[in-house]
Coordinates of C-alpha atoms in Angstrom, one line a residue:
X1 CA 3.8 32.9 110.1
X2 CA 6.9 31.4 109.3
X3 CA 9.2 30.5 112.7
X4 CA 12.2 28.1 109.8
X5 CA 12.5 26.9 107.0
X6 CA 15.0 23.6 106.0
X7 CA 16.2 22.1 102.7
X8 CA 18.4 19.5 101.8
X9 CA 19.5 18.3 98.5
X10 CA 17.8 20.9 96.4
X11 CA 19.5 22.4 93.3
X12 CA 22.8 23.7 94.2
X13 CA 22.1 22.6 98.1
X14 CA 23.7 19.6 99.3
X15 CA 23.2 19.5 103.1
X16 CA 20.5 20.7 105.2
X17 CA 20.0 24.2 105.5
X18 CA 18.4 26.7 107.6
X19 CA 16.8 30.0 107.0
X20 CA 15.1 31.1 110.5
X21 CA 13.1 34.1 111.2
X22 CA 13.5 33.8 114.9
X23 CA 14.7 36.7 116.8
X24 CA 17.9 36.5 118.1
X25 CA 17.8 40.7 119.9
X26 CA 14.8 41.8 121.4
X27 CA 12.8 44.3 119.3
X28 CA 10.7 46.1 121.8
X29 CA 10.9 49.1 119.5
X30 CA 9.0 46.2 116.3
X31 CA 5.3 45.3 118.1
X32 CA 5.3 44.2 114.3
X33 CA 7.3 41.2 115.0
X34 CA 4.6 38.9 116.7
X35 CA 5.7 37.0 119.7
X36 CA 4.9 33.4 120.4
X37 CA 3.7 32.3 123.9
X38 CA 6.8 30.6 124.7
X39 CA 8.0 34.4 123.9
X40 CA 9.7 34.0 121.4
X41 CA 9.8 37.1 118.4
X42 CA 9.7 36.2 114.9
X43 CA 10.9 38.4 112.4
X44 CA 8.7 40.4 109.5
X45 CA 11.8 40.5 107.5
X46 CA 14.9 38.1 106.1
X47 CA 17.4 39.3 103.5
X48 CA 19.0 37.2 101.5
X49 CA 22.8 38.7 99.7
X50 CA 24.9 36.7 98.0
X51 CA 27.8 36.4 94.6
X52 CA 25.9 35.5 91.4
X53 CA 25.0 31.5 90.8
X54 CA 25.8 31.4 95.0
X55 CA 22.4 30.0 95.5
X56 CA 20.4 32.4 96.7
X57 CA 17.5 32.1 94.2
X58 CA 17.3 28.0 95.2
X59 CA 16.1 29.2 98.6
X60 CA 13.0 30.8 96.9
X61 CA 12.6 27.9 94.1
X62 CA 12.8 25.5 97.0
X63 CA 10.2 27.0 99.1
X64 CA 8.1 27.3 96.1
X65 CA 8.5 23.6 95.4
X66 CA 7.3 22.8 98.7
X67 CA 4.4 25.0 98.3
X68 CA 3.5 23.5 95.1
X69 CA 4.0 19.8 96.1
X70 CA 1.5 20.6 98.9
X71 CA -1.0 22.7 97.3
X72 CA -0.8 20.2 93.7
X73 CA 0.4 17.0 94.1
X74 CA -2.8 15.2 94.8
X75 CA -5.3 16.8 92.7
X76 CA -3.5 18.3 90.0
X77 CA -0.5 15.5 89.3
X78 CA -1.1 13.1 87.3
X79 CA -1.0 9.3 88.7
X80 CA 2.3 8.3 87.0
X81 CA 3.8 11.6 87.1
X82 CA 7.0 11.9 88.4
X83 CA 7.8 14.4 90.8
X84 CA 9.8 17.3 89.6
X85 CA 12.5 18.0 92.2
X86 CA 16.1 19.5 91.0
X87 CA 18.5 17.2 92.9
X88 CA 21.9 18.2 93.4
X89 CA 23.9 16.6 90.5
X90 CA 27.8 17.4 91.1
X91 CA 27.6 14.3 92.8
X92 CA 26.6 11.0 92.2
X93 CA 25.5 10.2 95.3
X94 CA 23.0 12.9 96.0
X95 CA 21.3 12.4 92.5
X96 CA 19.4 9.4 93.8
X97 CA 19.7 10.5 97.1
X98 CA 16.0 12.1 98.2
X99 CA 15.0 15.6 98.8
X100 CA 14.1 16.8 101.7
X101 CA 12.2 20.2 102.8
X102 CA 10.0 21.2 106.1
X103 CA 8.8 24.4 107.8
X104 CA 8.4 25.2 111.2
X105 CA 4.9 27.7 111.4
X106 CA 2.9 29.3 114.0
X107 CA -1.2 29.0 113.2
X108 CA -3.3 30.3 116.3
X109 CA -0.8 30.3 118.4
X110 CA 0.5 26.9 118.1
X111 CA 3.9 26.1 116.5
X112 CA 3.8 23.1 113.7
X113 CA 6.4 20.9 111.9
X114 CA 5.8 19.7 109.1
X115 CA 8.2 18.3 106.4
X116 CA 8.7 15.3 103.6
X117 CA 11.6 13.7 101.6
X118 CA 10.9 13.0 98.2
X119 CA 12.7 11.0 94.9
X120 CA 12.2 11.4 91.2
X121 CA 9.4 8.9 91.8
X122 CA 7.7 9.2 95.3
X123 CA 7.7 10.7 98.6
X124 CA 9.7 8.7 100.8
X125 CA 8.7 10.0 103.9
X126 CA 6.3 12.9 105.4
X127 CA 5.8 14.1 108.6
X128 CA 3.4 16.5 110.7
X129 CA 4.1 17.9 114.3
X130 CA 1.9 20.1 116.7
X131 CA 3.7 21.7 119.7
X132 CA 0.7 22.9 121.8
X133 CA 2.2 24.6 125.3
X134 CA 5.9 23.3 123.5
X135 CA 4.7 19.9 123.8
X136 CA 5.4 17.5 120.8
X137 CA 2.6 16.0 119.4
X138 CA 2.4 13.5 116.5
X139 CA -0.3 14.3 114.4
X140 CA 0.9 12.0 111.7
X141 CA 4.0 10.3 110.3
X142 CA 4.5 8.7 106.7
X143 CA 6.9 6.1 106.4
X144 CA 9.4 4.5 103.7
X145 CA 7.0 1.8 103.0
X146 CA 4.3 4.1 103.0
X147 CA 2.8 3.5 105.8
X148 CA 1.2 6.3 107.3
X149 CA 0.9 6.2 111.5
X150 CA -1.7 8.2 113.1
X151 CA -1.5 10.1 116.3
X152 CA -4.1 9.9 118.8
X153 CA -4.8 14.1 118.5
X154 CA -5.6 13.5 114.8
X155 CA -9.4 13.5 114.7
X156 CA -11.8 13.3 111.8
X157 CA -11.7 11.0 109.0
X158 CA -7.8 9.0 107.8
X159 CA -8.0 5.7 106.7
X160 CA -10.5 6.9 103.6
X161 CA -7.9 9.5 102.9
X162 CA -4.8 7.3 103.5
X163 CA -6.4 4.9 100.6
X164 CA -6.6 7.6 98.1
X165 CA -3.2 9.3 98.7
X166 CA -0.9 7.7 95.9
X167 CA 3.1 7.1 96.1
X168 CA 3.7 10.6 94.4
X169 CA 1.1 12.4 96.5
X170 CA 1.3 13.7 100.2
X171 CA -1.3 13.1 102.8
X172 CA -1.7 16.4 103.5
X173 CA -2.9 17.3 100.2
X174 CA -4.9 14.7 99.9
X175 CA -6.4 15.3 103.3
X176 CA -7.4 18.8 102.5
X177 CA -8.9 17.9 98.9
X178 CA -11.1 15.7 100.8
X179 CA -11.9 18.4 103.6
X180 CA -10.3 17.0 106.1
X181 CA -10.9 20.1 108.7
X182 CA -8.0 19.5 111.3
X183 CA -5.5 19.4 108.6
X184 CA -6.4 22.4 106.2
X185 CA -6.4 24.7 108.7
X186 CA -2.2 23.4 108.1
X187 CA -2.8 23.8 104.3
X188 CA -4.1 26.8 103.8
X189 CA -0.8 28.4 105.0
X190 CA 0.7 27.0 101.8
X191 CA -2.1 28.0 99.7
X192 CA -3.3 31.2 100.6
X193 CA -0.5 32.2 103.1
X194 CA 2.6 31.8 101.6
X195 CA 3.1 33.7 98.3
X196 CA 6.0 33.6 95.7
X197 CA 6.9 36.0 93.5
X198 CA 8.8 34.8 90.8
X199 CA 9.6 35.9 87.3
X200 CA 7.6 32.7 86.0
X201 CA 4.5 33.9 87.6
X202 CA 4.6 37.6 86.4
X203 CA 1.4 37.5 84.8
X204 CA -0.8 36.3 87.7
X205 CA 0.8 38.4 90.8
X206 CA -0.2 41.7 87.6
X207 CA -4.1 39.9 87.9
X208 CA -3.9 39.8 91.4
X209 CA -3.0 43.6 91.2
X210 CA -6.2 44.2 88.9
X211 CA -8.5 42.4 90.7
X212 CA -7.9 43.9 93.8
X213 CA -7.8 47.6 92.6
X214 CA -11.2 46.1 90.7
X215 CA -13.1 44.4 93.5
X216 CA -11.5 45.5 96.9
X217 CA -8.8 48.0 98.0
X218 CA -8.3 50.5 94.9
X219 CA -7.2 53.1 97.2
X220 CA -4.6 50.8 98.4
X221 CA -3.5 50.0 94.9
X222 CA -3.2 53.3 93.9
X223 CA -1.3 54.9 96.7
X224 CA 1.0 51.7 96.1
X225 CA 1.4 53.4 92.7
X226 CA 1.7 57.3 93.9
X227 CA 4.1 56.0 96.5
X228 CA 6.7 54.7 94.4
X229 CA 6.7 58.2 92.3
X230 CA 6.1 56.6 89.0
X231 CA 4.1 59.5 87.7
X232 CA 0.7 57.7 87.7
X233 CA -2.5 58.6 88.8
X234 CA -5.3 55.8 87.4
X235 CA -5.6 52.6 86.2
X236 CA -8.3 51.5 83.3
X237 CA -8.6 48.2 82.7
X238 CA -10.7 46.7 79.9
X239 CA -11.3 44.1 77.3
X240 CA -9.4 43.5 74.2
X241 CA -10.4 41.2 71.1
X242 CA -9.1 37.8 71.3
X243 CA -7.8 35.8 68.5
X244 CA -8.5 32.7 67.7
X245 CA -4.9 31.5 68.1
X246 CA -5.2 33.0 71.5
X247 CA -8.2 31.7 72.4
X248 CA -7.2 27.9 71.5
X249 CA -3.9 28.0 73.3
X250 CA -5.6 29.1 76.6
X251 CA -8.4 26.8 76.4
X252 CA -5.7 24.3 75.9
X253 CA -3.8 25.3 78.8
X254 CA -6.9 25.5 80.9
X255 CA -8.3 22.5 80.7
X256 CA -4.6 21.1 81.3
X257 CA -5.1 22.3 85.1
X258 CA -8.6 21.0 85.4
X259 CA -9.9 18.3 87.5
X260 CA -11.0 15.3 85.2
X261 CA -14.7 15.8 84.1
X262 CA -14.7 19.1 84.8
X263 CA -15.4 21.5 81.4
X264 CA -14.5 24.8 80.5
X265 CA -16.3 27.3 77.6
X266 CA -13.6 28.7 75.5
X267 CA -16.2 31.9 75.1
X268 CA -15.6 32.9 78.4
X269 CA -11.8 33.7 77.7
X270 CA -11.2 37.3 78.6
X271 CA -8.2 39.3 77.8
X272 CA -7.8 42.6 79.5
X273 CA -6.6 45.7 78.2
X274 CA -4.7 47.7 81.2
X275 CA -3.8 51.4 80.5
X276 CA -2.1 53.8 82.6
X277 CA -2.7 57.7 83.4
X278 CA 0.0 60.1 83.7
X279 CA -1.8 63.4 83.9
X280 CA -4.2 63.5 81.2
X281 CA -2.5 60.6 78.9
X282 CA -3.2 57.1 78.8
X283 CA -0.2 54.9 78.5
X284 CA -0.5 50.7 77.5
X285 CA 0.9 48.5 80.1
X286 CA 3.5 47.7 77.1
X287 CA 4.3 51.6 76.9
X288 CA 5.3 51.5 80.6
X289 CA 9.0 50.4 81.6
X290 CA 9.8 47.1 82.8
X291 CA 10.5 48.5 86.3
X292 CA 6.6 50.5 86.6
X293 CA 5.3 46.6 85.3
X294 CA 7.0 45.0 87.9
X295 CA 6.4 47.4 90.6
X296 CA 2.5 47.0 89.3
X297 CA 3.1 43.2 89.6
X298 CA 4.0 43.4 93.2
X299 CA 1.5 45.7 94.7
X300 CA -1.4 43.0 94.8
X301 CA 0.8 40.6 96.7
X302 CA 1.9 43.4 98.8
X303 CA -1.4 44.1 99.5
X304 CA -2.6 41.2 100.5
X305 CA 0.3 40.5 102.2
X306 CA 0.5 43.0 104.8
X307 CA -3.6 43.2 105.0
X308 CA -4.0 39.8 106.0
X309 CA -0.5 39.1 107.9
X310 CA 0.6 36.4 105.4
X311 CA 4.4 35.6 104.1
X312 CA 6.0 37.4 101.0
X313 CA 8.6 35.7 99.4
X314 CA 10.1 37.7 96.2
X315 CA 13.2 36.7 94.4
X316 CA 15.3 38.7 92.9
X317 CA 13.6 42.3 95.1
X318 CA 16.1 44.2 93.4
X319 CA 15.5 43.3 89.8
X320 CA 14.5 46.6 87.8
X321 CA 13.2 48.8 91.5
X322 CA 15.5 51.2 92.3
X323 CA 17.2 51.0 95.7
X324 CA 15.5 53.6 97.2
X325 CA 12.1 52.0 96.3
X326 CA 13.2 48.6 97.3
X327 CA 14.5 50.1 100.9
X328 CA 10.8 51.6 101.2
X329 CA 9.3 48.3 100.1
X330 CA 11.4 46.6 102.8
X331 CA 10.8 49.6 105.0
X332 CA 6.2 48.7 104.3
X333 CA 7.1 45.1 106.5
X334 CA 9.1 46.7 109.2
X335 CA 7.0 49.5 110.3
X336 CA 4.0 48.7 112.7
X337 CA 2.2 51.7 111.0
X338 CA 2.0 49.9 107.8
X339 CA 2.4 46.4 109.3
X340 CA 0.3 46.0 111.6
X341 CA -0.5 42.5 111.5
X342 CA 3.5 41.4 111.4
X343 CA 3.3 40.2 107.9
X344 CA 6.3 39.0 107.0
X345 CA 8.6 39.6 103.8
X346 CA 11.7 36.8 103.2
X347 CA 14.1 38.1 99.6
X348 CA 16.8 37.8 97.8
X349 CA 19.1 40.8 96.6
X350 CA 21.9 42.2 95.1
X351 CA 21.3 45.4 96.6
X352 CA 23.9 45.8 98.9
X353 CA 22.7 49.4 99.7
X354 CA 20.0 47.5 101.8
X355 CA 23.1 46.6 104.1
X356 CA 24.2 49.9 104.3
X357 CA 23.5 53.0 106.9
X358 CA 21.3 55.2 105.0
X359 CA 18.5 52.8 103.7
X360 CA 15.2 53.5 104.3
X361 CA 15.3 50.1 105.7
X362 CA 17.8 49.6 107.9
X363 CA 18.1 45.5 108.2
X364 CA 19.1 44.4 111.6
X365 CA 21.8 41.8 112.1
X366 CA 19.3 38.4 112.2
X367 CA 17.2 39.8 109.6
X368 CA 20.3 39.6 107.1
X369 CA 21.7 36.3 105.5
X370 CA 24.4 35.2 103.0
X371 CA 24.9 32.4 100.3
X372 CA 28.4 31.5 99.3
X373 CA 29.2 28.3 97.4
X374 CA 32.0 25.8 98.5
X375 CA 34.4 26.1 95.9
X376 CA 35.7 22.2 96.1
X377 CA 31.8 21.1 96.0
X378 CA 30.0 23.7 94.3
X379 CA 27.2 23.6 96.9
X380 CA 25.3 26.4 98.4
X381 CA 25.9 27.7 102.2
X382 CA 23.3 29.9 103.8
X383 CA 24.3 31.3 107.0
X384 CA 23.7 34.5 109.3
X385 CA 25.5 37.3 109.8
X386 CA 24.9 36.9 113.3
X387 CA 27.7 34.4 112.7
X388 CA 30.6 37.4 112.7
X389 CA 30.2 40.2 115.5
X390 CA 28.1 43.0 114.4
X391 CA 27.3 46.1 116.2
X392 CA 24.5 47.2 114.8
X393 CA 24.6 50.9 115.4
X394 CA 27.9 51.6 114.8
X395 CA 29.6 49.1 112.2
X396 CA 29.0 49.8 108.5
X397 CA 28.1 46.4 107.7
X398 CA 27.9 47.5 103.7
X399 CA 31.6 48.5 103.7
X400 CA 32.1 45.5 105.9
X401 CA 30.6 42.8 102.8
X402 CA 31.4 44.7 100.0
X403 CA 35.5 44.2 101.3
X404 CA 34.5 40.5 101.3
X405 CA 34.5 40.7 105.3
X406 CA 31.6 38.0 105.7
X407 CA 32.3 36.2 102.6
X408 CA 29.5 35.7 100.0
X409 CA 31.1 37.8 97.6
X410 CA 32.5 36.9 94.0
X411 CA 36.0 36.5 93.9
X412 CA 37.0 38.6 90.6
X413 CA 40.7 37.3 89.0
X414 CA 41.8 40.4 87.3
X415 CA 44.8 38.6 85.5
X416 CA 41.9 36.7 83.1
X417 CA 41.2 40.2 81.9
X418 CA 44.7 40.7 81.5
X419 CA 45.1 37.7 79.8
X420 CA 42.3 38.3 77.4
X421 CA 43.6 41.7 76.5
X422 CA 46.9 39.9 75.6
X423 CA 45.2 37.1 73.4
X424 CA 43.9 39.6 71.2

């Protein structure tokens, strides 16, 4: 589970921020919310509301980033590849200035650090913590002249792996690609733990959805569907004839994303054919409306999410759900009953009805957060409403934001209307 998350010169961030899932109230009434030995409570939920282009989405891009440096860089980049990080560039300074992103996660009980800064060429520095009992423990540490020191906790094999992680690689990915057992346990939470849901990867969170309501929970899948009253009762999923066109382009981007040596049959590309029921009709997918394909697109994350207890992290939650569906979907990571291993869900939204008294799910004060940009900079801040007083039974807090009360609100200049009323 994720305890924080920190960024630093990413997109439109400048300085470090942090997005924490800590618990600042108790929650006796949340047994979803799993609590750490130390006793500390960490959050299934963190909203993120914010004014357009504020920066919101560059807390989900920047966590995916991480991800995929972790989960990619040593088997999938090539060696003279340079590493795609979005710097902030309305300075001069911070364009050559490195990146820098780390999470603080509970595995088993035990609390880890881990973290790396990064330039357009290499990682600059990478780090990996173990707080056993809340005592720090070095597991290892990656230096500017990449150097990597060992701590004396780290067992197994390093020195092999050390050799064969390159410049624009990190350790950590190199050490689980080479089965280092100590440190996967690490990587798996970026791998199989942490899932993004973004509009770039639309197409594989909708084959997640079929293969699970194909090979394991299609009871799951479909009361997913039933429950957001989309009128649907069954979903068929088959083949359809591929084209040769089609067939060359995915073998082509295929065997981009394959290990060196490895081969691929271009006979064995599949496409599916995905109809819906409403009644007695079958509807295509393409028939359906782009909110019933994105709910679709979310249900095998959600799924997996909450069955396992892993970390959700969808951008944009509002985009084409309605905000009584969204407030259920919220409402799926709050409840025990449906959460019962305190999975965890971190978004971002315009949906200020989320805020507001008569949601399904009703966000408490640390499980709400706002971006606003600096408007002599042009860099994001995140910060907490926890910041300003709230009472959380009794303040309205959606009246409160939409008035501009917390900031993170656009600022609308009515006289350029005016102004472009006049010029015509």
């Amino acid at each position: 589970m994720l305890l924080r998350f920190w960024v630093a010169n990413h997109a439109s961030i400048r300085k470090e921020q942090e997005l924490s899932l800590v618990a600042l109230d108790p929650r006796p009434e949340a047994p979803a919310a799993r609590t750490l030995g130390s006793g500390v409570q960490v959050l299934p939920v963190a909203g993120i509301f914010g004014a357009n282009a504020s920066g919101k989405s560059k807390i989900v891009e920047a966590l995916q980033f991480m991800r995929s440096a972790v989960v990619l860089s040593h088997q999938r980049w090539l060696p003279e590849q340079r590493i795609r990080r979005q710097p902030f560039l309305l300075d001069q300074s911070s364009r050559t200035r490195p990146s820098r992103f780390e999470v603080e996660i509970a595995l088993g009980g035990v609390r880890y650090r881990y973290g790396f800064t990064c330039d357009d060429t290499r990682f600059r520095e990478e780090w990996l913590h173990a707080y056993p009992k809340n005592r720090r423990r070095a597991l290892f540490e990656r230096a500017d002249d990449g150097s990597i020191k060992f701590g004396e906790h780290l067992v197994g094999e390093r020195e092999a792996i050390r050799r064969v992680t390159r410049s624009n690689s990190l350790f950590l990915s190199a050490a689980a690609a080479n089965n280092h057992e100590q440190l996967s346990e690490v990587h798996r939470w970026f791998a199989e733990d942490l899932r993004v849901a973004v509009a770039g990867n639309a197409g594989g969170r909708l084959g997640e959805t079929l293969h699970i309501y194909k090979e394991h929970e299609r009871d799951d899948v479909l009361r997913l569907l039933r429950f957001a009253d989309l009128g649907i009762d069954e979903v068929e999923i088959g083949t359809r004839d591929v084209s040769d066109a089609e067939r060359r382009l995915i073998t082509d981007l295929i065997r981009l994303r394959l290990p060196d040596g490895e081969k691929f049959d271009p006979a064995s590309v599949e496409l599916s054919k995905i109809s819906l029921r409403h009644g007695t009709q079958f509807l295509p997918i393409e028939a359906e409306s782009s909110g019933t394909r994105t709910w679709l697109e979310l249900i095998g994350p959600i799924v997996s999410t909450l069955r396992h207890g892993d970390l959700l992290v969808v951008d944009e939650l509002d985009a084409r759900l309605h905000p009584s569906l969204a407030g259920h979907l919220v409402k799926l990571f709050q409840d025990p009953d449906t959460n019962p291993r305190g999975a965890q869900l971190v978004f971002n939204t315009h949906d200020v009805t989320l805020l507001g008294p008569n949601t399904p799910a009703r966000l408490r004060r640390d499980e709400i957060w706002l971006t606003e940009k600096d408007p002599k900079t042009g860099a994001t801040r995140l910060f907490p409403l926890t910041e300003y007083r709230i009472r959380d039974s009794l303040d309205n807090v959606e009246r409160a934001y939409l008035r501009g009360r917390y900031g993170a609100v656009p600022f609308i200049d009515e006289t350029l209307v005016v102004a472009l009323g006049e010029a015509r």
